[in-house]
Short mmCIF file of C-alpha atoms and ligand atoms in Angstrom, two decimals:
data_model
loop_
_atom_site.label_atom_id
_atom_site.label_comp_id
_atom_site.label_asym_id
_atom_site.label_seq_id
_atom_site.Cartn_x
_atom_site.Cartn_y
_atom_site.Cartn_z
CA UNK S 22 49.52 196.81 68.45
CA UNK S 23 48.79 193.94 66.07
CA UNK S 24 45.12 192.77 65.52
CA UNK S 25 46.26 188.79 65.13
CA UNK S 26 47.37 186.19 66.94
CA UNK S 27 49.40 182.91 65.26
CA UNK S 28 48.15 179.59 66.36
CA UNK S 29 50.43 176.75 65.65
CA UNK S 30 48.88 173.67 65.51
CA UNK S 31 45.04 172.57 64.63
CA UNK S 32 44.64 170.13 67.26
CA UNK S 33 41.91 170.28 69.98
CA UNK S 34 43.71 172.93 71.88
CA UNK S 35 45.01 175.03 68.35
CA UNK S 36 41.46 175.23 67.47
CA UNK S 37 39.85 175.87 70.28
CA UNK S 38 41.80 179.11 71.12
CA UNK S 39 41.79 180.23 67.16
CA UNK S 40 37.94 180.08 67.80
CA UNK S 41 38.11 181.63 70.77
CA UNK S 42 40.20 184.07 69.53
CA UNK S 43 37.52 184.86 66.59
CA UNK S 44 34.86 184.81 68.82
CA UNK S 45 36.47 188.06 70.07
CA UNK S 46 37.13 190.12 67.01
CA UNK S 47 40.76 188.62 67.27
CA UNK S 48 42.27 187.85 64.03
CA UNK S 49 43.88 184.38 63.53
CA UNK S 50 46.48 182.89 61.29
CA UNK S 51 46.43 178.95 61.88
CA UNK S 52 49.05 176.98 61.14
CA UNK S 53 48.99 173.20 61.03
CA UNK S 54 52.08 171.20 59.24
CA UNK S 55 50.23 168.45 58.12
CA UNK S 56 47.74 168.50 54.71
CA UNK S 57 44.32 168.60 57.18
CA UNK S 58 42.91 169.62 60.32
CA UNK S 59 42.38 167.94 63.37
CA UNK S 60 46.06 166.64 65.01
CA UNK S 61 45.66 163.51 67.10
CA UNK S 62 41.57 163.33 67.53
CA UNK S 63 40.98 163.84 63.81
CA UNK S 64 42.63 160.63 63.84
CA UNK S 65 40.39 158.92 66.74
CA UNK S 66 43.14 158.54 68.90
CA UNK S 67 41.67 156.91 72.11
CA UNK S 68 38.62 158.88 70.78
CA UNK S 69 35.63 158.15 72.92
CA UNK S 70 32.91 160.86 73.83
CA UNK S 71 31.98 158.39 77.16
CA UNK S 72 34.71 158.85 78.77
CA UNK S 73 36.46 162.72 77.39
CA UNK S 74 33.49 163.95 77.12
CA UNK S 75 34.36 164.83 73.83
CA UNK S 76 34.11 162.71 70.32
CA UNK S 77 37.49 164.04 68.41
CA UNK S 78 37.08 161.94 65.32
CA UNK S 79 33.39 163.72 65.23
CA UNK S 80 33.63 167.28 66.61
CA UNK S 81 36.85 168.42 65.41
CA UNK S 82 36.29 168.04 61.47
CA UNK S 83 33.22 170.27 62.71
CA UNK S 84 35.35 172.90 64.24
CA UNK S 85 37.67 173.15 61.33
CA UNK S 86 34.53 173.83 59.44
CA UNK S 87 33.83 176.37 61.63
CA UNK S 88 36.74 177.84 61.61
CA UNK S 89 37.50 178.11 58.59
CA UNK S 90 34.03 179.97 58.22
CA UNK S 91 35.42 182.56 61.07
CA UNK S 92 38.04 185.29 61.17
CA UNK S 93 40.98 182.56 60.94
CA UNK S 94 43.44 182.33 57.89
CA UNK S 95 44.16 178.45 57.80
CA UNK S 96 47.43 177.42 56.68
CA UNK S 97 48.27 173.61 55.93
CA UNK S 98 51.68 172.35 55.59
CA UNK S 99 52.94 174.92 57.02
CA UNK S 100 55.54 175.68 59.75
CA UNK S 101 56.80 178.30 61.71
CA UNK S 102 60.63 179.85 60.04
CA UNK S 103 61.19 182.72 62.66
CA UNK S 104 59.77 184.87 64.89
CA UNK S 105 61.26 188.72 65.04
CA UNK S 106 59.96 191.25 67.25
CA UNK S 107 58.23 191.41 70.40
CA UNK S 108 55.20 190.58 71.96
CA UNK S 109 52.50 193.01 70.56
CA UNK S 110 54.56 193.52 67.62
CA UNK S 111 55.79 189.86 66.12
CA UNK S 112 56.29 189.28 62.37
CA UNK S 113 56.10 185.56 61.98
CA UNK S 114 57.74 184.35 58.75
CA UNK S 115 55.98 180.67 57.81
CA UNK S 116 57.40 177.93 55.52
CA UNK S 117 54.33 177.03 53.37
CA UNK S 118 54.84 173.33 51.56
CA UNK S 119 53.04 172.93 48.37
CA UNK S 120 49.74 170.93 48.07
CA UNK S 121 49.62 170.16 44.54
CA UNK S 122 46.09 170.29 44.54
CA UNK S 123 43.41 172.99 43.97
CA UNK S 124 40.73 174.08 46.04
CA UNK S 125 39.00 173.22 42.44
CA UNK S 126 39.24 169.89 43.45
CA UNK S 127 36.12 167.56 44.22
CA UNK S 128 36.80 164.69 45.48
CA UNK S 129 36.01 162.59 43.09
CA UNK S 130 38.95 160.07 43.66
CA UNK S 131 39.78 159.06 40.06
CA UNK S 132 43.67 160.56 40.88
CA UNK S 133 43.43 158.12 44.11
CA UNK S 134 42.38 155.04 41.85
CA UNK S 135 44.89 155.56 38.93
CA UNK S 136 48.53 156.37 41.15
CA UNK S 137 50.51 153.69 41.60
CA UNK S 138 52.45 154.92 44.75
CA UNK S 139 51.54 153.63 48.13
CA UNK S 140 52.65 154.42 51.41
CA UNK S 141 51.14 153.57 54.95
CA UNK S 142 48.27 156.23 56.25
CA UNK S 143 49.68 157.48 59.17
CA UNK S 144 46.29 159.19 60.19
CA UNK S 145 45.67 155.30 60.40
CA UNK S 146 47.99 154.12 62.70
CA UNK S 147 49.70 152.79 59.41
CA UNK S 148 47.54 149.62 58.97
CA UNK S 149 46.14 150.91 56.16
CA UNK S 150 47.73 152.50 52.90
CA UNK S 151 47.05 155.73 50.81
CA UNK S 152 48.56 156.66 47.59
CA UNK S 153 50.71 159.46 46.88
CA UNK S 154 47.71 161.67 46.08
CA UNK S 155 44.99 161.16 48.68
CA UNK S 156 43.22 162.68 51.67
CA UNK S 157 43.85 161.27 55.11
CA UNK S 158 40.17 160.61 56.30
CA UNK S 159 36.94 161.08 55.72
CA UNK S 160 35.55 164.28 56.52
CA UNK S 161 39.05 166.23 56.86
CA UNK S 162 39.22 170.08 56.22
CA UNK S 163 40.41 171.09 53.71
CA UNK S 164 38.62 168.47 51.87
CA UNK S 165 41.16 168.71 48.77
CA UNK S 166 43.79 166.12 47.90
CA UNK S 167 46.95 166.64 48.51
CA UNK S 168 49.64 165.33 47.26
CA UNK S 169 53.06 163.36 49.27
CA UNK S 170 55.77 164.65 47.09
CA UNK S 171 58.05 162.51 48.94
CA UNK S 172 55.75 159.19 47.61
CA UNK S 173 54.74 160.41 44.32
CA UNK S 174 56.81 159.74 41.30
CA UNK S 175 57.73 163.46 40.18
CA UNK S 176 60.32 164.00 43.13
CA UNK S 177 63.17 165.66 42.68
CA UNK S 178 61.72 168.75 40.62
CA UNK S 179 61.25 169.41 37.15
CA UNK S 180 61.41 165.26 36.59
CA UNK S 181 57.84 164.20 35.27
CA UNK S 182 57.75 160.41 34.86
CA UNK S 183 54.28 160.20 35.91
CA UNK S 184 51.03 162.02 34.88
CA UNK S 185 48.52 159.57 35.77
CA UNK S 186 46.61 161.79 38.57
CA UNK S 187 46.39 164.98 36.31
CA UNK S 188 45.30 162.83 33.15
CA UNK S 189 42.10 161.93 34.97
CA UNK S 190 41.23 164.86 36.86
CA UNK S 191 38.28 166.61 34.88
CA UNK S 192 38.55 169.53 37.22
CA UNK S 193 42.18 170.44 36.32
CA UNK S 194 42.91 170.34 39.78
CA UNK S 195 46.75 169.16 39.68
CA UNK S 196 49.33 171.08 39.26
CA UNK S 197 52.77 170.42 39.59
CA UNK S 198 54.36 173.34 37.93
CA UNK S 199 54.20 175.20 41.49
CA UNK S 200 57.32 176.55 43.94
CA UNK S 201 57.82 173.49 45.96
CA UNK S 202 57.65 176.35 49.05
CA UNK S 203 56.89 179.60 49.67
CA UNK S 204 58.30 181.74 52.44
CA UNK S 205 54.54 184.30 53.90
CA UNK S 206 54.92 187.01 56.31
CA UNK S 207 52.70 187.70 59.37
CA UNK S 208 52.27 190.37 61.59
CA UNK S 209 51.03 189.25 64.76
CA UNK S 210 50.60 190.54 69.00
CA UNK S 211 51.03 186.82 70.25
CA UNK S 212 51.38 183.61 69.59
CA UNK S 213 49.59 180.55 70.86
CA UNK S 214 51.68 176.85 70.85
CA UNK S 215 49.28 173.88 70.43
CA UNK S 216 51.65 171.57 68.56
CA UNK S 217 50.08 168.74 70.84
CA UNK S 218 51.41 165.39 70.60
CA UNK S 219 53.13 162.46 69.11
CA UNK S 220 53.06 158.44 69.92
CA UNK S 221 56.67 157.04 69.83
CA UNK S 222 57.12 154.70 67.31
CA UNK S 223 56.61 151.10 67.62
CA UNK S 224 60.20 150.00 67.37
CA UNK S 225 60.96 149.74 70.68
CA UNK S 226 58.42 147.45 71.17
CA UNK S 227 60.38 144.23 69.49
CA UNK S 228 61.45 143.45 72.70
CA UNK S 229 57.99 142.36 73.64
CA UNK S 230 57.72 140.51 69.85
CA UNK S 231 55.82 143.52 68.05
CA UNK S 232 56.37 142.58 64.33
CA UNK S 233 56.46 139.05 64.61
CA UNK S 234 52.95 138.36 64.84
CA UNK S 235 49.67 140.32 63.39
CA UNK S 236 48.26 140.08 66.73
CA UNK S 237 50.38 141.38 69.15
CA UNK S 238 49.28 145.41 67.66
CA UNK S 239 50.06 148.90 69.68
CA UNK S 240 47.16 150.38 71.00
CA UNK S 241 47.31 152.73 68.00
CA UNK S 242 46.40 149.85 65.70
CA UNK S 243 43.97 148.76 67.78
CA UNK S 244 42.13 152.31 67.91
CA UNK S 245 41.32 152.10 64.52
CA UNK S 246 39.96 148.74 64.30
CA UNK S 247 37.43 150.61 67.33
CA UNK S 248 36.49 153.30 65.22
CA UNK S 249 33.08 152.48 62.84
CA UNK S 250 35.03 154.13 59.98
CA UNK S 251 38.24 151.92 59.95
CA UNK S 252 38.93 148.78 58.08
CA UNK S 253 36.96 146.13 60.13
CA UNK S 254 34.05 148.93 60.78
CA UNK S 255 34.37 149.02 64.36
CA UNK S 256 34.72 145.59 65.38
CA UNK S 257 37.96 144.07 67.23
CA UNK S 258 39.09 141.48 65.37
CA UNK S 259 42.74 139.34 65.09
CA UNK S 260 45.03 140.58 61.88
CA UNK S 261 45.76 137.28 61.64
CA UNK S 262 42.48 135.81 60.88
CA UNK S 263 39.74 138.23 61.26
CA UNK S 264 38.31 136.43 64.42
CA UNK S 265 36.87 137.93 67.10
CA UNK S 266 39.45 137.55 70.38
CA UNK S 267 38.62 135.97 73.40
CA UNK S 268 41.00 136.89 75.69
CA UNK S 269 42.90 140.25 75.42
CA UNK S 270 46.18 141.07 77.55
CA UNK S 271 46.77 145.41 77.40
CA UNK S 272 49.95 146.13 78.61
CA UNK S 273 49.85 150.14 80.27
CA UNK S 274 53.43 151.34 80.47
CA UNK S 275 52.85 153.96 82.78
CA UNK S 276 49.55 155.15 84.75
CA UNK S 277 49.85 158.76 83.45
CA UNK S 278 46.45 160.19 83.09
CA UNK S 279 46.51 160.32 79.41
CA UNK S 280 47.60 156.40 79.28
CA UNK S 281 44.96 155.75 81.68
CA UNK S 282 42.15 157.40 79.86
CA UNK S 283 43.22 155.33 76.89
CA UNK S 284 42.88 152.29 78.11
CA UNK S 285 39.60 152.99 80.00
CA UNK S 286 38.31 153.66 76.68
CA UNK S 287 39.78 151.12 74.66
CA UNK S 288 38.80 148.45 77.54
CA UNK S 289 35.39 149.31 77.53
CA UNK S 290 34.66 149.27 74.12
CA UNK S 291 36.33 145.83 73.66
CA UNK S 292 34.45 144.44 76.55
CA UNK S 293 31.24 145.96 74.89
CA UNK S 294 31.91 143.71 72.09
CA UNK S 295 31.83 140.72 74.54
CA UNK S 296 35.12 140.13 74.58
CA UNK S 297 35.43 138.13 77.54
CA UNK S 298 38.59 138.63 79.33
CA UNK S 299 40.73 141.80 79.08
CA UNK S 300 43.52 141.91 81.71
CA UNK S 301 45.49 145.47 82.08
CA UNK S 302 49.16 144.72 83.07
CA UNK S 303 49.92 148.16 84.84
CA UNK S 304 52.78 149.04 86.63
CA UNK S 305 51.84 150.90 89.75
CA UNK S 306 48.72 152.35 91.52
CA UNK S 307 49.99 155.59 91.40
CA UNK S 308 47.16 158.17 91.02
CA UNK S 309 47.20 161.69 89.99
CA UNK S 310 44.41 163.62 91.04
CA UNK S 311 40.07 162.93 91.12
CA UNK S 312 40.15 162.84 87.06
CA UNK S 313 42.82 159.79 87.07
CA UNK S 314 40.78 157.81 89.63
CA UNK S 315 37.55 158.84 87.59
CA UNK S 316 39.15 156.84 84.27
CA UNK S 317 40.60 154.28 86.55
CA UNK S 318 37.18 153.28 88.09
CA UNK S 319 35.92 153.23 84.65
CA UNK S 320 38.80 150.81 83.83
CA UNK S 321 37.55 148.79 86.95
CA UNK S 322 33.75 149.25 86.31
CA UNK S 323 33.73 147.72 82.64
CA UNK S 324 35.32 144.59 84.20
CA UNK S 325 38.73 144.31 83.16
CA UNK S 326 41.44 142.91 85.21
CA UNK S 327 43.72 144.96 86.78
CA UNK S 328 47.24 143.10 87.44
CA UNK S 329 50.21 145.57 88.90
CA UNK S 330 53.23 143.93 87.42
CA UNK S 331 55.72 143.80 84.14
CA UNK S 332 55.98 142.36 81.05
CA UNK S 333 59.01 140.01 80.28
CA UNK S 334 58.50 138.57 77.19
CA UNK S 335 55.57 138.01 74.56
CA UNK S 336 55.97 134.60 72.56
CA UNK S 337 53.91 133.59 69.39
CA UNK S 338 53.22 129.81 70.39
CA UNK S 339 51.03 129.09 67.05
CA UNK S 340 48.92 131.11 64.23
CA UNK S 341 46.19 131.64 67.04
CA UNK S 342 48.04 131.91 70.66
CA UNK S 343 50.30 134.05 72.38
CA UNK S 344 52.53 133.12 74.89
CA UNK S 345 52.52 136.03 77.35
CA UNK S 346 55.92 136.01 80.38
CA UNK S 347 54.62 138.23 83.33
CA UNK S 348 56.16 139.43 86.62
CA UNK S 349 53.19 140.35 88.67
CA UNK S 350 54.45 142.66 91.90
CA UNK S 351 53.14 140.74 94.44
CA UNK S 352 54.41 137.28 93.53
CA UNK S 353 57.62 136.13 94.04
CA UNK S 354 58.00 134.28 90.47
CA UNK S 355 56.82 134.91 86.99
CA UNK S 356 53.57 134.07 85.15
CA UNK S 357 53.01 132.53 81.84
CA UNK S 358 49.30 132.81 80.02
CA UNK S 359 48.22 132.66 76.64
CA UNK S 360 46.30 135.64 75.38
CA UNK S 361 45.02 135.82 71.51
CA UNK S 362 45.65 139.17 71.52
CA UNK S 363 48.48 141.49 73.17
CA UNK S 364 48.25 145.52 73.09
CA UNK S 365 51.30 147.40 73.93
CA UNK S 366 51.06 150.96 74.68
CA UNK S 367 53.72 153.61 73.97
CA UNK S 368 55.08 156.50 75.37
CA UNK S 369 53.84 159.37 73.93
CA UNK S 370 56.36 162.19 73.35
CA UNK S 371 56.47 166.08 71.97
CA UNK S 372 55.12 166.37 68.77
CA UNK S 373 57.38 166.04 65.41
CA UNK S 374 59.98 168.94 65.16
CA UNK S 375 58.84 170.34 68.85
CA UNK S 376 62.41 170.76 69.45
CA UNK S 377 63.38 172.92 66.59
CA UNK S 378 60.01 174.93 67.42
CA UNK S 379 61.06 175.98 70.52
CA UNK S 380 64.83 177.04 69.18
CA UNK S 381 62.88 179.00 66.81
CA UNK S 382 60.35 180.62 69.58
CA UNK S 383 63.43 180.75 72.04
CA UNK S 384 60.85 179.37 74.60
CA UNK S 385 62.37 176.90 77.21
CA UNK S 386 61.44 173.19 76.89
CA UNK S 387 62.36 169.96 79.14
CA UNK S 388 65.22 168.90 76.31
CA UNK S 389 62.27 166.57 74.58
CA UNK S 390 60.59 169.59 73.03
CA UNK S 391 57.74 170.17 75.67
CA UNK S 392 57.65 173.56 76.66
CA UNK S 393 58.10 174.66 80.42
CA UNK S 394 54.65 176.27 81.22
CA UNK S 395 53.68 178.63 83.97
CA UNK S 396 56.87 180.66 84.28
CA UNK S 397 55.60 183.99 84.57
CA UNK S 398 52.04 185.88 84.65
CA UNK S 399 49.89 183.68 81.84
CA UNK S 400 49.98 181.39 84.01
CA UNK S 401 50.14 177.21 83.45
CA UNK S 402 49.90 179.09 79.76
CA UNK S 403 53.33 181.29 80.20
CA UNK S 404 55.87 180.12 78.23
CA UNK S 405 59.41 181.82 78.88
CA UNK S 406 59.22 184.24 76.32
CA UNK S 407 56.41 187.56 76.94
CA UNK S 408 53.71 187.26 73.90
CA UNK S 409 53.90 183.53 73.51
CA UNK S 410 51.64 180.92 75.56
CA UNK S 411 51.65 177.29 75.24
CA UNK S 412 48.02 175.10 75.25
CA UNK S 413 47.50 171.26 75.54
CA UNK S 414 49.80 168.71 75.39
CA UNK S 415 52.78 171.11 73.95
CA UNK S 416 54.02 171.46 77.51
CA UNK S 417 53.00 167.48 78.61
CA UNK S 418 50.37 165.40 78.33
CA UNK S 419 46.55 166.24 79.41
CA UNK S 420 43.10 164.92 78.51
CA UNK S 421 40.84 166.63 76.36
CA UNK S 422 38.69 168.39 79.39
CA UNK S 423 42.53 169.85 80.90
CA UNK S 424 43.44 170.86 77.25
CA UNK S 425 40.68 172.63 76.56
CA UNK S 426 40.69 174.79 79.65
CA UNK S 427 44.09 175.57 78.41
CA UNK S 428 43.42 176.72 75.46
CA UNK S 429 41.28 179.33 76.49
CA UNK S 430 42.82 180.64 79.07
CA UNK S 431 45.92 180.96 76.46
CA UNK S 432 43.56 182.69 74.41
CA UNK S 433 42.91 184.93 77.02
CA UNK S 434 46.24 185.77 77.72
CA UNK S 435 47.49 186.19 74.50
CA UNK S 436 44.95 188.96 73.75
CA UNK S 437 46.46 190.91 75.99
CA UNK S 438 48.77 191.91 73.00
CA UNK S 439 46.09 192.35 70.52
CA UNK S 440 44.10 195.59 69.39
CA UNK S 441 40.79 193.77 69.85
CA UNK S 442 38.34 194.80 67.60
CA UNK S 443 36.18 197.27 68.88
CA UNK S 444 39.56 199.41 70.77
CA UNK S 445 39.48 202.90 71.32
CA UNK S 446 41.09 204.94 68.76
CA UNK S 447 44.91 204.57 70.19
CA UNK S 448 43.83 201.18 70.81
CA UNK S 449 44.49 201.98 74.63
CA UNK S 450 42.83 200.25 77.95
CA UNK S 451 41.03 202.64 80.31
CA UNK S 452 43.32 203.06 83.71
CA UNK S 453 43.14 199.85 86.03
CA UNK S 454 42.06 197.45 82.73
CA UNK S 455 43.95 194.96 80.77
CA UNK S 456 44.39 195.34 76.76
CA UNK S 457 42.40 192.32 76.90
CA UNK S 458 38.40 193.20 75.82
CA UNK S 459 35.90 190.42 75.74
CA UNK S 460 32.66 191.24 74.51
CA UNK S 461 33.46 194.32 73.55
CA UNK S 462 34.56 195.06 77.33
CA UNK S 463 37.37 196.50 78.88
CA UNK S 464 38.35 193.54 81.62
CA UNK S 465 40.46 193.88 84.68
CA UNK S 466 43.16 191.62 85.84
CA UNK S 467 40.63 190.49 88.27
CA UNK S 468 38.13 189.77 85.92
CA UNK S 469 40.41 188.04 83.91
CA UNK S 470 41.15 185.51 86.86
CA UNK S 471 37.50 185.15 87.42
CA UNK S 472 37.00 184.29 84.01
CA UNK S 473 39.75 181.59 83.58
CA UNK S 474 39.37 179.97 86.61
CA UNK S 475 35.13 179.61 86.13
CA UNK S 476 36.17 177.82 82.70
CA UNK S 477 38.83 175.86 84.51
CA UNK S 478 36.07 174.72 87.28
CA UNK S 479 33.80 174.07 84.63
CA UNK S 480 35.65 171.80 82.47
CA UNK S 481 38.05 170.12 84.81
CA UNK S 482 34.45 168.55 86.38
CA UNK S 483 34.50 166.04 83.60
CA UNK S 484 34.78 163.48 82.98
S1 SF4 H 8 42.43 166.01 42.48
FE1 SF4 H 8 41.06 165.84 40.70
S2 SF4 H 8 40.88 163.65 40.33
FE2 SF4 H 8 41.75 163.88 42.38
S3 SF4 H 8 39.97 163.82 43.77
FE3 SF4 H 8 40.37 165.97 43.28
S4 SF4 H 8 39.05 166.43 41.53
FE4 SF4 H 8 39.18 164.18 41.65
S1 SF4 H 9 52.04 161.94 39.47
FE1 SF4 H 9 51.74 159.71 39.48
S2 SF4 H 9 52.74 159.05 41.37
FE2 SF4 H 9 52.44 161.24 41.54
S3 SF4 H 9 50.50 161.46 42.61
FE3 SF4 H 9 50.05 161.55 40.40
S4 SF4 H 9 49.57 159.45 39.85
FE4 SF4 H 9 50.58 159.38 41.84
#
């Protein structure tokens, strides 16, 4: 039996079970394809410890610290190649992109001031821009730059143009003259998926005149002007002007729990602002269990309007009004209003490359790329394949308190097919026990129940 377990993906739910993992004696290799830490909260995405219980944009570049100071090898820009084997006895072969950058390096930002390359910060809903060397946000693990080969001027190979960032960088951090990729192998008992999540993008919101005005923004956009650390330090304000609104439409395409929880945040902390009228078009009053009506009478209790109906058409009138077409469900005819400021939501989706993830596991997934959970014993964590379990939003969307019950039950499950530390010599369970040891403790099946479904009651009590 292997003594690891691969996590893919360093969201809320990747991390939690690579800690979880640790916290056991089980080794972890952690995989995350992007240059830091953190997945969707790192980047405050409807980020609100009031209503998840849970401040992402806070805690999780804390985990990742904490992580990295644990039994977990941490491997940005990286992505899972294949899986051979079986579960207890995987090797995991990982496409490793390069970084450019150094551990060496400090921070010091004099690459970031002198390259010339821009392109839009998608850790910032792409309002802001970064240059080709840079570090998504502040706070991120691994601290070090990293650099966008596909921005920066030295792509394709061995073509130099530009040698602005190393020029300045007193700590000889840059290098260029590295493989563009490396291929690592990894022997591992399980694997844990926790690719999480992605936002579609905003292009199928022209229909309701996204792009042709400042202030009709996605909810995305609007997230970071919430958060103290983005460019108008916390305050909602128009693109257009700066201004403060006064009357904000948010259109909710669907009442999923995850949508809902948004907007429960993102109305209360407008309305905290004294914004003074937010109306939430919504288009049903379809609820899904007591932590949906718990963010819906939070959506309710900070005073914003609820109106069941749908959007027809959004219409800049001048620089400073928006002409809003409505159909609300219980009229017979349309509504027109002027708002100063429209939020559209979108549909979130499976994570980037989810698809070609699960061709590679050879785990079943709904045709998007979100994994069918709770196929076999494991589980809402089984995935269709023994030795691999799925955690968070990789098999649909969930809050953060759902997510992180998840992730340790999968954590649970997938040391089954680990040689905790701590095993007897042939790394064998007493009869009537699991391979599973917690605490340097045999448990049963049984006890294993016990113990998932205490964490379960625990954590599906918030919000
Ligand atoms: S790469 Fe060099 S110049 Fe850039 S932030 Fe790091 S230490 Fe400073
Ligand atoms: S080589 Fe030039 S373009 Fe590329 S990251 Fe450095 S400064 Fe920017």
């Amino acid at each position: 039996m292997m003594d690891s377990v691969l996590v893919i993906g360093s969201g809320v739910a990747g991390l939690r079970a690579a800690l979880d993992l640790a916290k056991n004696g089980v080794s972890v290799v952690l995989i995350e394809r992007e240059p830091v830490l953190g997945g969707a909260m790192a980047s405050r995405l409807c980020d609100s410890e009031e209503t998840f219980g849970f401040a992402g944009s806070v805690e999780v570049p804390k985990v990742a610290h904490a992580a990295a100071k644990k039994n977990i090898e941490i491997l940005t820009l990286a992505e899972l190649a294949e899986l051979k084997g079986t579960a207890g006895a995987f090797t995991a072969m990982i496409r490793q992109r390069a970084r450019f950058v150094t551990d060496a390096c400090t921070q010091c930002r004099h690459c970031h001031t002198v390259c010339p390359q821009t392109a839009p910060n998608q850790f910032q809903a792409g309002i802001t821009l970064r240059k080709a060397v840079y570090t998504p946000f502040r706070g991120a693990y691994p601290a070090a730059y990293a650099i966008d080969i596909e921005t920066c001027l030295n792509d394709p190979p061995n073509y130099l143009p530009c040698q602005r960032c190393v020029e300045v960088c007193d700590d000889k951090a840059i290098h260029f003259d590295v493989p563009r990729e490396t291929v690592i192998a990894r022997q591992v008992g399980a694997v844990v998926l926790a690719t999480g999540f992605a936002v579609e993008g905003a292009g199928e919101l022209d229909a309701y005149g996204y792009g042709a005005h400042p202030d009709i923004m996605t909810y995305l956009e609007l997230e970071q002007l919430i958060a103290p650390t983005g460019p108008s330090g916390g305050f909602v304000e128009k693109l257009s002007n700066q201004a403060s609104p006064e009357n904000v439409l948010y259109i909710l395409h669907d009442t999923g729990r995850f949508a809902v929880a948004c907007a429960a945040a993102q109305c209360e902390k407008m309305l905290e602002q004294e914004i003074k009228n937010v109306v939430v078009l919504h288009p049903s009053t379809t609820r899904e269990g007591d932590a949906f009506v718990a963010y819906w009478h939070k959506v309710t209790r900070c005073n914003a309007t609820l109106v069941q109906g749908a959007i027809e058409r959004v219409t800049p009138i001048d620089d400073d009004t928006l002409r809003v077409r409505y159909k609300e469900a219980s009229q017979p005819l349309s509504t027109t209003e002027n708002y100063d400021l429209v939020v559209l939501t979108t549909r979130a989706q499976a994570a980037p490359g989810a698809v070609e993830l699960a061709n590679v596991l050879n785990v079943e997934h709904n045709g998007s790329g979100f994994v069918k959970a709770g196929q076999a014993i494991g589980g809402v964590n089984a995935t269709s394949q023994p030795g691999i379990y799925v955690a968070g939003c990789a098999s649909g969307l969930k809050d953060v308190p759902e997510t992180i019950a998840e992730s340790k039950s999968a954590a649970v499950y997938s040391m089954r097919h680990v040689a905790a530390r701590g095993a007897s010599a042939d790394g064998d369970a007493p009869a009537g026990h699991t391979g599973v040891m917690v605490d340097g403790k045999w448990l049963t099946d049984e006890q294993i129940r016990q113990r998932i479904e205490a964490v379960l009651l625990h954590l599906m009590e918030a919000p």
